[in-house]
Amino acid sequence: MTDDPLFTSLFAAMQAAPDDVALRGQVAQLLLQRGRAAEALQHAGMVLQQDPGNALALQVLTDASTALRPGGPVPVTEVATGTEPPVRPAEGFDWRRAEAELGRSVPPPFVEPSADDAEPAEPAEPADGPEKIRVEGDGDHALDVEIERPDVTLADVGGLEDVKQRIRESFLEPMRHPEIAAAFGKTLRGGLLLYGPPGCGKTFMARAIAGELGAHFVTARIDQILDPYVGNTEKNLHAVFQAARTRAPAVLFLDEIDALGARRSSIGTGWSGLRQMVNQLLLELDSVGSENDGLFVLAATNSPWDVDPAFLRPGRLDRMTLVLPPDAPAREAILRHHFARRPIAGIDLGQVVAATEDFSGADLAHLVTSAAEQAMAKSVAAGEIQPLGMAEVRHALTQVRPSTGSWLVTAKNVAAFANADGRYDELVAYLKQKRVL
């Protein structure tokens, strides 16, 4: 960045009016004329997000991508002003991220080699990333546990207002008012099971719940907990719970709970180790020999019908919430997020939202990635970046199908024949709404 007073004023004006498309377009053009093509490319992309057909932004996008291509010609706008050929910037546009998202066909910015160039240093870990603590066990046995304070809340979860309201009423509000809970003899502990199709944001929802409570978020991967040696899995489970107890108030998140808490009736007699694992998890939930006040256990599964019923008794994971495929507002938020990271033009977001019913969040990300791959191929053929448009999205829609179908088939059978205790009433209501039950 330079100390050019003109840009200092323009950037201040843009900060005051971030949605002024005309102003940002003019700034993008001026940046290009001053040889700051990478910054021009970024601002042109922001204009196209709000005004996909903006002619000035499309021209800047084309000229800037040409300028940044190794050996590419100087844009016409720079020749017309009589300025010197620009030094292509080494920073500005995040080429590493672009390569990761669109493939290695994105050309890197031109950088003059320097005699004192050194080997690039390894990227530093982000300062605000999760804290990793090592819980030591017997001998050389140890377990890595991740602890963080999420900065996301339920407000960051797009759509799904019914789900969020159920979570607030049944889980969050009692936890936020401990004095009222104590007056009614309720301890400050709780358990909630999130279930639903894969890829629908159960993990993100769990982090948002921790953020709402202002609590530590404690996680450990299933592959770290499970151990082939007798007794080690139980030790790992105890270590994870102990780490969470020391950071209370804390949310302990157990993903894929059906792998840890499988029905004991389905475990063969030769698999005593699995039975011991289930028993240990039940002991930890019951807080035998320890104190669980201030510890909120969240678990997630795609298959709640495979979880041992003992986990769903009062005092354990006694509340269940169905996390459904994203509704229309949620799909719009997810799609907007993924499109915003790419050069786009002419995207009809409403049309894409209408065409993606039953898509999971992961399906939507895959859809945008598939469309971006087509735009990338066109860019390679043209020798310059071509914006992603509706033609690529429509083609991707013929190839990407919602992955939630097989889950819904299984869920339909469970709702029809295994809901005697009303446990799956939410699921029944959802299936009736979709007219598949």
Coordinates of C-alpha atoms in Angstrom, one line a residue:
M1 CA 0.0 0.0 0.0
T2 CA 1.2 3.6 -0.7
D3 CA 0.6 6.8 1.1
D4 CA -1.2 8.3 -1.9
P5 CA -3.6 10.9 -0.4
L6 CA -6.2 10.2 -3.2
F7 CA -6.6 6.6 -2.2
T8 CA -6.5 7.4 1.5
S9 CA -9.6 9.6 0.9
L10 CA -11.3 7.1 -1.5
F11 CA -10.8 4.2 0.9
A12 CA -12.3 6.3 3.7
A13 CA -15.3 7.1 1.5
M14 CA -15.7 3.4 0.7
Q15 CA -15.6 2.5 4.4
A16 CA -18.3 5.0 5.1
A17 CA -20.4 3.7 2.2
P18 CA -19.4 0.0 1.6
D19 CA -22.5 -0.6 -0.7
D20 CA -21.7 2.2 -3.1
V21 CA -21.2 0.2 -6.2
A22 CA -20.3 3.1 -8.5
L23 CA -17.7 4.4 -6.1
R24 CA -16.0 1.0 -5.6
G25 CA -16.0 0.5 -9.4
Q26 CA -14.2 3.8 -9.9
V27 CA -11.7 2.9 -7.2
A28 CA -11.0 -0.4 -8.9
Q29 CA -10.4 1.3 -12.2
L30 CA -8.0 3.9 -10.6
L31 CA -6.1 1.1 -8.8
L32 CA -5.6 -0.7 -12.1
Q33 CA -4.4 2.5 -13.7
R34 CA -1.9 3.0 -10.9
G35 CA -0.5 -0.5 -11.3
R36 CA -2.2 -2.1 -8.3
A37 CA -4.0 -4.8 -10.4
A38 CA -4.4 -7.3 -7.6
E39 CA -6.3 -4.8 -5.4
A40 CA -8.3 -3.8 -8.5
L41 CA -9.3 -7.4 -9.0
Q42 CA -10.5 -7.7 -5.4
H43 CA -12.7 -4.6 -5.6
A44 CA -14.1 -5.5 -9.0
G45 CA -15.1 -8.8 -7.6
M46 CA -16.9 -7.1 -4.7
V47 CA -18.8 -4.9 -7.2
L48 CA -19.9 -8.0 -9.2
Q49 CA -21.2 -9.6 -6.1
Q50 CA -23.7 -6.7 -5.7
D51 CA -24.2 -5.9 -9.4
P52 CA -23.3 -9.0 -11.5
G53 CA -23.7 -7.2 -14.9
N54 CA -21.6 -4.1 -14.0
A55 CA -19.7 -3.3 -17.2
L56 CA -16.9 -1.3 -15.6
A57 CA -16.2 -4.1 -13.1
L58 CA -16.2 -6.8 -15.8
Q59 CA -13.7 -4.7 -17.8
V60 CA -11.5 -4.2 -14.8
L61 CA -11.7 -7.9 -14.0
T62 CA -10.5 -8.8 -17.5
D63 CA -7.7 -6.1 -17.6
A64 CA -6.5 -6.9 -14.0
S65 CA -6.3 -10.7 -14.7
T66 CA -4.4 -10.0 -17.9
A67 CA -2.0 -7.7 -16.1
L68 CA -1.3 -10.3 -13.4
R69 CA -0.7 -13.1 -15.9
P70 CA 3.1 -13.7 -16.3
G71 CA 4.2 -12.0 -19.4
G72 CA 0.7 -10.6 -20.0
P73 CA 0.3 -7.3 -21.8
V74 CA -0.2 -4.0 -20.0
P75 CA -3.9 -3.1 -19.8
V76 CA -5.2 -0.6 -22.2
T77 CA -6.2 1.8 -19.4
E78 CA -2.6 2.1 -18.3
V79 CA -1.3 2.7 -21.9
A80 CA -3.9 5.4 -22.4
T81 CA -2.8 7.3 -19.3
G82 CA 0.9 7.2 -20.3
T83 CA 2.0 5.7 -17.0
E84 CA 5.0 3.4 -16.7
P85 CA 4.3 -0.4 -16.9
P86 CA 3.4 -1.5 -13.4
V87 CA 5.4 -3.7 -11.1
R88 CA 3.1 -6.7 -10.6
P89 CA 2.5 -7.0 -6.8
A90 CA 3.6 -9.9 -4.8
E91 CA 0.8 -9.5 -2.3
G92 CA -2.9 -8.6 -2.5
F93 CA -4.9 -11.3 -4.2
D94 CA -4.7 -14.6 -2.2
W95 CA -3.4 -16.9 -4.9
R96 CA -2.7 -19.8 -2.5
R97 CA -6.4 -19.8 -1.6
A98 CA -7.4 -19.5 -5.2
E99 CA -5.3 -22.4 -6.1
A100 CA -6.8 -24.5 -3.4
E101 CA -10.3 -23.7 -4.4
L102 CA -10.1 -23.5 -8.2
G103 CA -7.1 -25.7 -9.0
R104 CA -3.5 -24.9 -10.0
S105 CA -4.5 -23.3 -13.3
V106 CA -4.7 -19.9 -11.6
P107 CA -1.5 -18.1 -12.6
P108 CA 0.7 -16.8 -9.7
P109 CA 1.5 -13.1 -9.6
F110 CA 4.8 -12.0 -11.2
V111 CA 7.5 -11.4 -8.7
E112 CA 11.0 -10.2 -9.7
P113 CA 13.5 -12.7 -8.2
S114 CA 15.8 -11.3 -5.5
A115 CA 19.4 -12.4 -4.8
D116 CA 18.7 -12.6 -1.1
D117 CA 15.5 -14.7 -1.4
A118 CA 15.4 -17.3 1.3
E119 CA 13.4 -20.5 1.7
P120 CA 9.8 -19.6 2.6
A121 CA 9.1 -20.1 6.2
E122 CA 6.4 -22.5 7.3
P123 CA 3.1 -20.6 7.8
A124 CA 2.5 -19.8 11.5
E125 CA -0.5 -21.3 13.3
P126 CA -3.3 -18.8 13.6
A127 CA -3.2 -17.0 17.0
D128 CA -6.9 -17.5 17.5
G129 CA -7.0 -21.2 16.7
P130 CA -8.1 -23.9 19.1
E131 CA -5.7 -24.6 22.0
K132 CA -4.4 -28.1 22.0
I133 CA -3.6 -29.7 25.3
R134 CA -2.0 -33.1 25.8
V135 CA -3.5 -35.3 28.5
E136 CA -0.9 -37.7 29.7
G137 CA -1.9 -41.3 30.5
D138 CA -0.1 -44.4 31.7
G139 CA 3.4 -44.8 30.4
D140 CA 3.7 -43.3 26.9
H141 CA 0.0 -43.1 26.4
A142 CA -1.3 -39.6 25.8
L143 CA -4.3 -37.9 24.2
D144 CA -4.6 -34.5 22.4
V145 CA -7.7 -32.5 23.3
E146 CA -8.7 -29.3 21.5
I147 CA -10.2 -26.5 23.6
E148 CA -11.5 -23.2 22.2
R149 CA -13.9 -20.4 22.9
P150 CA -16.0 -20.1 19.7
D151 CA -16.8 -16.7 18.4
V152 CA -19.9 -17.9 16.6
T153 CA -23.5 -17.9 18.0
L154 CA -26.9 -19.1 16.7
A155 CA -27.2 -15.8 15.0
D156 CA -24.4 -16.9 12.6
V157 CA -26.5 -20.0 11.6
G158 CA -28.4 -19.1 8.5
G159 CA -32.1 -20.0 8.6
L160 CA -33.3 -23.0 10.6
E161 CA -35.3 -20.7 12.9
D162 CA -37.4 -23.6 14.2
V163 CA -34.4 -25.6 15.2
K164 CA -32.7 -22.7 16.9
Q165 CA -35.9 -21.9 18.8
R166 CA -36.1 -25.4 20.1
I167 CA -32.5 -25.3 21.2
R168 CA -33.1 -22.0 23.0
E169 CA -36.2 -23.2 24.8
S170 CA -35.1 -26.7 25.8
F171 CA -31.4 -26.2 26.4
L172 CA -30.0 -22.7 26.4
E173 CA -32.4 -20.8 28.5
P174 CA -32.3 -23.2 31.5
M175 CA -28.5 -23.1 31.3
R176 CA -28.4 -19.3 31.2
H177 CA -30.5 -18.9 34.4
P178 CA -28.7 -21.1 37.0
E179 CA -30.3 -19.3 39.9
I180 CA -33.8 -20.2 38.7
A181 CA -32.6 -23.7 37.8
A182 CA -31.2 -24.1 41.4
A183 CA -34.4 -22.9 42.9
F184 CA -36.2 -25.7 41.2
G185 CA -33.6 -28.3 42.1
K186 CA -32.0 -28.6 38.7
T187 CA -28.3 -29.1 38.5
L188 CA -26.1 -27.1 36.2
R189 CA -25.5 -29.9 33.8
G190 CA -27.1 -31.0 30.6
G191 CA -27.0 -33.2 27.5
L192 CA -28.3 -32.7 24.1
L193 CA -28.3 -35.0 21.1
L194 CA -28.2 -33.4 17.6
Y195 CA -29.3 -35.7 14.9
G196 CA -30.1 -35.5 11.2
P197 CA -28.7 -36.2 7.7
P198 CA -24.9 -35.9 7.2
G199 CA -23.4 -32.6 6.1
C200 CA -26.2 -30.4 7.5
G201 CA -24.1 -28.5 10.1
K202 CA -24.5 -30.4 13.3
T203 CA -20.9 -29.6 14.3
F204 CA -21.3 -25.9 13.5
M205 CA -24.5 -25.8 15.5
A206 CA -22.7 -27.3 18.4
R207 CA -20.0 -24.6 18.2
A208 CA -22.7 -22.0 18.0
I209 CA -24.4 -23.3 21.2
A210 CA -21.0 -23.1 23.0
G211 CA -20.7 -19.6 21.7
E212 CA -24.2 -18.7 23.0
L213 CA -23.2 -20.0 26.5
G214 CA -19.8 -18.3 26.4
A215 CA -18.3 -21.6 27.3
H216 CA -15.2 -23.5 26.3
F217 CA -15.7 -25.9 23.4
V218 CA -13.9 -29.2 24.0
T219 CA -13.4 -31.8 21.3
A220 CA -11.4 -34.9 20.7
R221 CA -11.5 -36.9 17.5
I222 CA -13.1 -40.3 17.5
D223 CA -9.9 -41.9 16.0
Q224 CA -8.0 -40.6 19.0
I225 CA -10.4 -41.9 21.6
L226 CA -10.8 -45.4 20.1
D227 CA -7.8 -47.6 20.8
P228 CA -7.1 -51.3 19.9
Y229 CA -5.5 -52.1 23.3
V230 CA -7.7 -53.2 26.1
G231 CA -8.6 -50.5 28.6
N232 CA -7.1 -47.6 26.6
T233 CA -10.3 -46.4 25.1
E234 CA -11.9 -46.1 28.5
K235 CA -8.9 -44.1 29.7
N236 CA -9.2 -41.8 26.7
L237 CA -12.8 -41.2 27.4
H238 CA -12.1 -40.4 31.1
A239 CA -9.2 -38.0 30.0
V240 CA -11.5 -36.1 27.6
F241 CA -14.1 -35.6 30.3
Q242 CA -11.5 -34.6 32.9
A243 CA -10.1 -32.0 30.5
A244 CA -13.6 -30.6 30.0
R245 CA -14.3 -30.5 33.7
T246 CA -11.2 -28.5 34.4
R247 CA -12.4 -25.8 32.0
A248 CA -16.0 -25.6 33.2
P249 CA -18.2 -24.0 32.1
A250 CA -17.5 -26.0 29.1
V251 CA -19.3 -27.8 26.2
L252 CA -18.0 -31.2 25.5
F253 CA -18.8 -32.2 21.9
L254 CA -18.9 -35.9 21.1
D255 CA -19.3 -36.4 17.3
E256 CA -20.5 -39.7 15.8
I257 CA -21.8 -40.8 19.2
D258 CA -23.2 -43.9 17.6
A259 CA -19.6 -45.1 17.2
L260 CA -18.9 -44.6 20.9
G261 CA -22.3 -45.5 22.3
A262 CA -23.5 -48.3 20.1
R263 CA -26.4 -50.4 21.3
R264 CA -25.0 -53.1 23.6
S265 CA -27.6 -55.5 22.4
S266 CA -26.1 -55.4 18.9
I267 CA -22.6 -56.0 20.2
G268 CA -21.5 -59.7 20.0
T269 CA -20.4 -61.6 23.0
G270 CA -16.8 -61.7 21.8
W271 CA -16.6 -57.8 21.8
S272 CA -16.4 -57.2 25.5
G273 CA -14.1 -54.2 24.8
L274 CA -16.9 -52.4 23.0
R275 CA -19.3 -53.1 25.9
Q276 CA -16.7 -51.7 28.3
M277 CA -16.4 -48.5 26.2
V278 CA -20.2 -47.9 26.3
N279 CA -20.3 -48.6 30.0
Q280 CA -17.4 -46.1 30.6
L281 CA -19.2 -43.4 28.6
L282 CA -22.3 -43.9 30.7
L283 CA -20.3 -43.6 33.9
E284 CA -18.8 -40.3 32.7
L285 CA -22.2 -38.9 31.8
D286 CA -23.5 -39.9 35.3
S287 CA -20.5 -38.2 36.9
V288 CA -19.5 -41.2 39.0
G289 CA -16.6 -40.2 41.2
S290 CA -16.4 -36.6 39.7
E291 CA -18.5 -33.5 39.4
N292 CA -20.2 -32.5 36.1
D293 CA -21.7 -29.2 37.2
G294 CA -20.9 -26.7 34.5
L295 CA -20.3 -29.4 31.9
F296 CA -22.7 -29.5 29.0
V297 CA -22.5 -32.6 26.8
L298 CA -23.5 -32.2 23.2
A299 CA -23.5 -35.2 20.9
A300 CA -24.1 -35.6 17.2
T301 CA -25.1 -38.5 15.1
N302 CA -26.6 -39.4 11.7
S303 CA -28.2 -42.5 13.2
P304 CA -29.8 -42.0 16.6
W305 CA -31.6 -45.3 16.2
D306 CA -28.2 -47.0 16.6
V307 CA -27.4 -45.3 19.9
D308 CA -27.9 -47.3 23.1
P309 CA -31.2 -46.3 24.6
A310 CA -29.4 -45.9 28.0
F311 CA -27.8 -42.7 26.7
L312 CA -31.2 -41.1 26.2
R313 CA -32.5 -41.5 29.7
P314 CA -33.0 -38.4 31.9
G315 CA -29.8 -36.9 33.2
R316 CA -27.8 -38.0 30.2
L317 CA -28.5 -37.0 26.6
D318 CA -32.1 -36.5 27.6
R319 CA -33.0 -34.0 24.9
M320 CA -32.9 -34.6 21.1
T321 CA -33.1 -32.0 18.4
L322 CA -33.4 -32.7 14.7
V323 CA -31.0 -30.7 12.5
L324 CA -32.6 -30.7 9.0
P325 CA -31.3 -29.9 5.6
P326 CA -31.0 -26.1 5.3
D327 CA -34.2 -24.3 4.5
A328 CA -34.4 -21.6 1.8
P329 CA -32.9 -18.8 4.0
A330 CA -30.1 -21.1 5.1
R331 CA -29.4 -22.2 1.6
E332 CA -29.2 -18.6 0.5
A333 CA -26.7 -17.8 3.3
I334 CA -24.6 -20.8 2.5
L335 CA -24.5 -20.2 -1.3
R336 CA -23.8 -16.5 -0.8
H337 CA -20.8 -17.5 1.4
H338 CA -19.4 -19.8 -1.2
F339 CA -20.0 -17.6 -4.2
A340 CA -18.5 -14.6 -2.5
R341 CA -15.1 -16.2 -2.5
R342 CA -15.0 -16.5 -6.3
P343 CA -15.3 -14.1 -9.3
I344 CA -19.0 -14.3 -10.3
A345 CA -21.3 -12.5 -12.8
G346 CA -25.0 -12.9 -13.4
I347 CA -25.8 -15.3 -10.6
D348 CA -29.5 -15.5 -9.9
L349 CA -29.3 -16.6 -6.2
G350 CA -33.0 -17.1 -5.9
Q351 CA -33.1 -19.5 -8.8
V352 CA -30.3 -21.5 -7.3
V353 CA -32.0 -21.6 -3.9
A354 CA -35.2 -22.9 -5.5
A355 CA -33.4 -25.6 -7.4
T356 CA -31.5 -27.0 -4.3
E357 CA -34.3 -28.2 -2.0
D358 CA -33.1 -31.1 0.2
F359 CA -29.4 -30.2 -0.5
S360 CA -27.2 -30.4 2.6
G361 CA -24.7 -27.7 3.4
A362 CA -21.9 -30.0 2.1
D363 CA -24.0 -30.6 -1.1
L364 CA -24.2 -26.8 -1.7
A365 CA -20.5 -26.4 -1.3
H366 CA -19.9 -29.2 -3.8
L367 CA -22.3 -27.6 -6.2
V368 CA -20.5 -24.2 -6.2
T369 CA -17.1 -26.0 -6.4
S370 CA -18.3 -28.0 -9.5
A371 CA -19.5 -24.8 -11.2
A372 CA -16.2 -23.1 -10.4
E373 CA -14.3 -25.9 -12.0
Q374 CA -16.1 -25.3 -15.2
A375 CA -15.4 -21.5 -15.0
M376 CA -11.8 -22.4 -14.3
A377 CA -11.6 -24.6 -17.5
K378 CA -13.0 -21.7 -19.5
S379 CA -10.5 -19.4 -18.0
V380 CA -7.6 -21.7 -18.9
A381 CA -8.9 -21.9 -22.5
A382 CA -9.3 -18.1 -22.7
G383 CA -6.0 -17.3 -21.0
E384 CA -7.7 -15.0 -18.5
I385 CA -10.1 -15.3 -15.6
Q386 CA -13.7 -15.8 -16.8
P387 CA -16.4 -15.1 -14.2
L388 CA -18.6 -17.9 -12.9
G389 CA -22.1 -17.5 -14.2
M390 CA -25.5 -19.3 -14.3
A391 CA -24.5 -21.4 -17.2
E392 CA -21.9 -23.2 -15.1
V393 CA -24.3 -23.5 -12.2
R394 CA -27.1 -25.0 -14.3
H395 CA -24.6 -27.6 -15.7
A396 CA -23.4 -28.4 -12.2
L397 CA -27.1 -28.9 -11.1
T398 CA -27.4 -31.7 -13.7
Q399 CA -24.5 -33.5 -12.0
V400 CA -24.8 -32.8 -8.3
R401 CA -27.8 -34.4 -6.5
P402 CA -28.8 -34.1 -2.8
S403 CA -27.1 -36.6 -0.6
T404 CA -29.9 -36.7 2.0
G405 CA -32.1 -39.1 0.1
S406 CA -30.9 -42.4 1.5
W407 CA -31.0 -41.0 5.1
L408 CA -34.6 -39.9 4.6
V409 CA -35.5 -43.4 3.4
T410 CA -34.1 -44.9 6.6
A411 CA -35.6 -42.1 8.8
K412 CA -39.0 -42.8 7.3
N413 CA -39.0 -46.4 8.4
V414 CA -37.9 -45.4 11.9
A415 CA -40.6 -42.7 12.2
A416 CA -43.3 -45.2 11.0
F417 CA -42.3 -48.2 13.1
A418 CA -40.1 -47.1 16.0
N419 CA -41.7 -44.0 17.5
A420 CA -43.8 -45.6 20.2
D421 CA -42.3 -43.3 22.9
G422 CA -42.6 -40.1 20.8
R423 CA -38.8 -39.7 20.6
Y424 CA -39.0 -38.9 16.9
D425 CA -42.0 -36.7 16.8
E426 CA -40.0 -33.9 15.2
L427 CA -38.9 -36.3 12.5
V428 CA -42.5 -37.4 12.0
A429 CA -43.7 -33.8 11.6
Y430 CA -41.0 -33.1 9.1
L431 CA -41.7 -36.1 7.0
K432 CA -45.4 -35.4 7.0
Q433 CA -44.7 -31.8 5.9
K434 CA -42.7 -33.2 3.0
R435 CA -45.6 -35.6 2.4
V436 CA -43.4 -38.7 2.5
L437 CA -45.1 -40.3 5.5

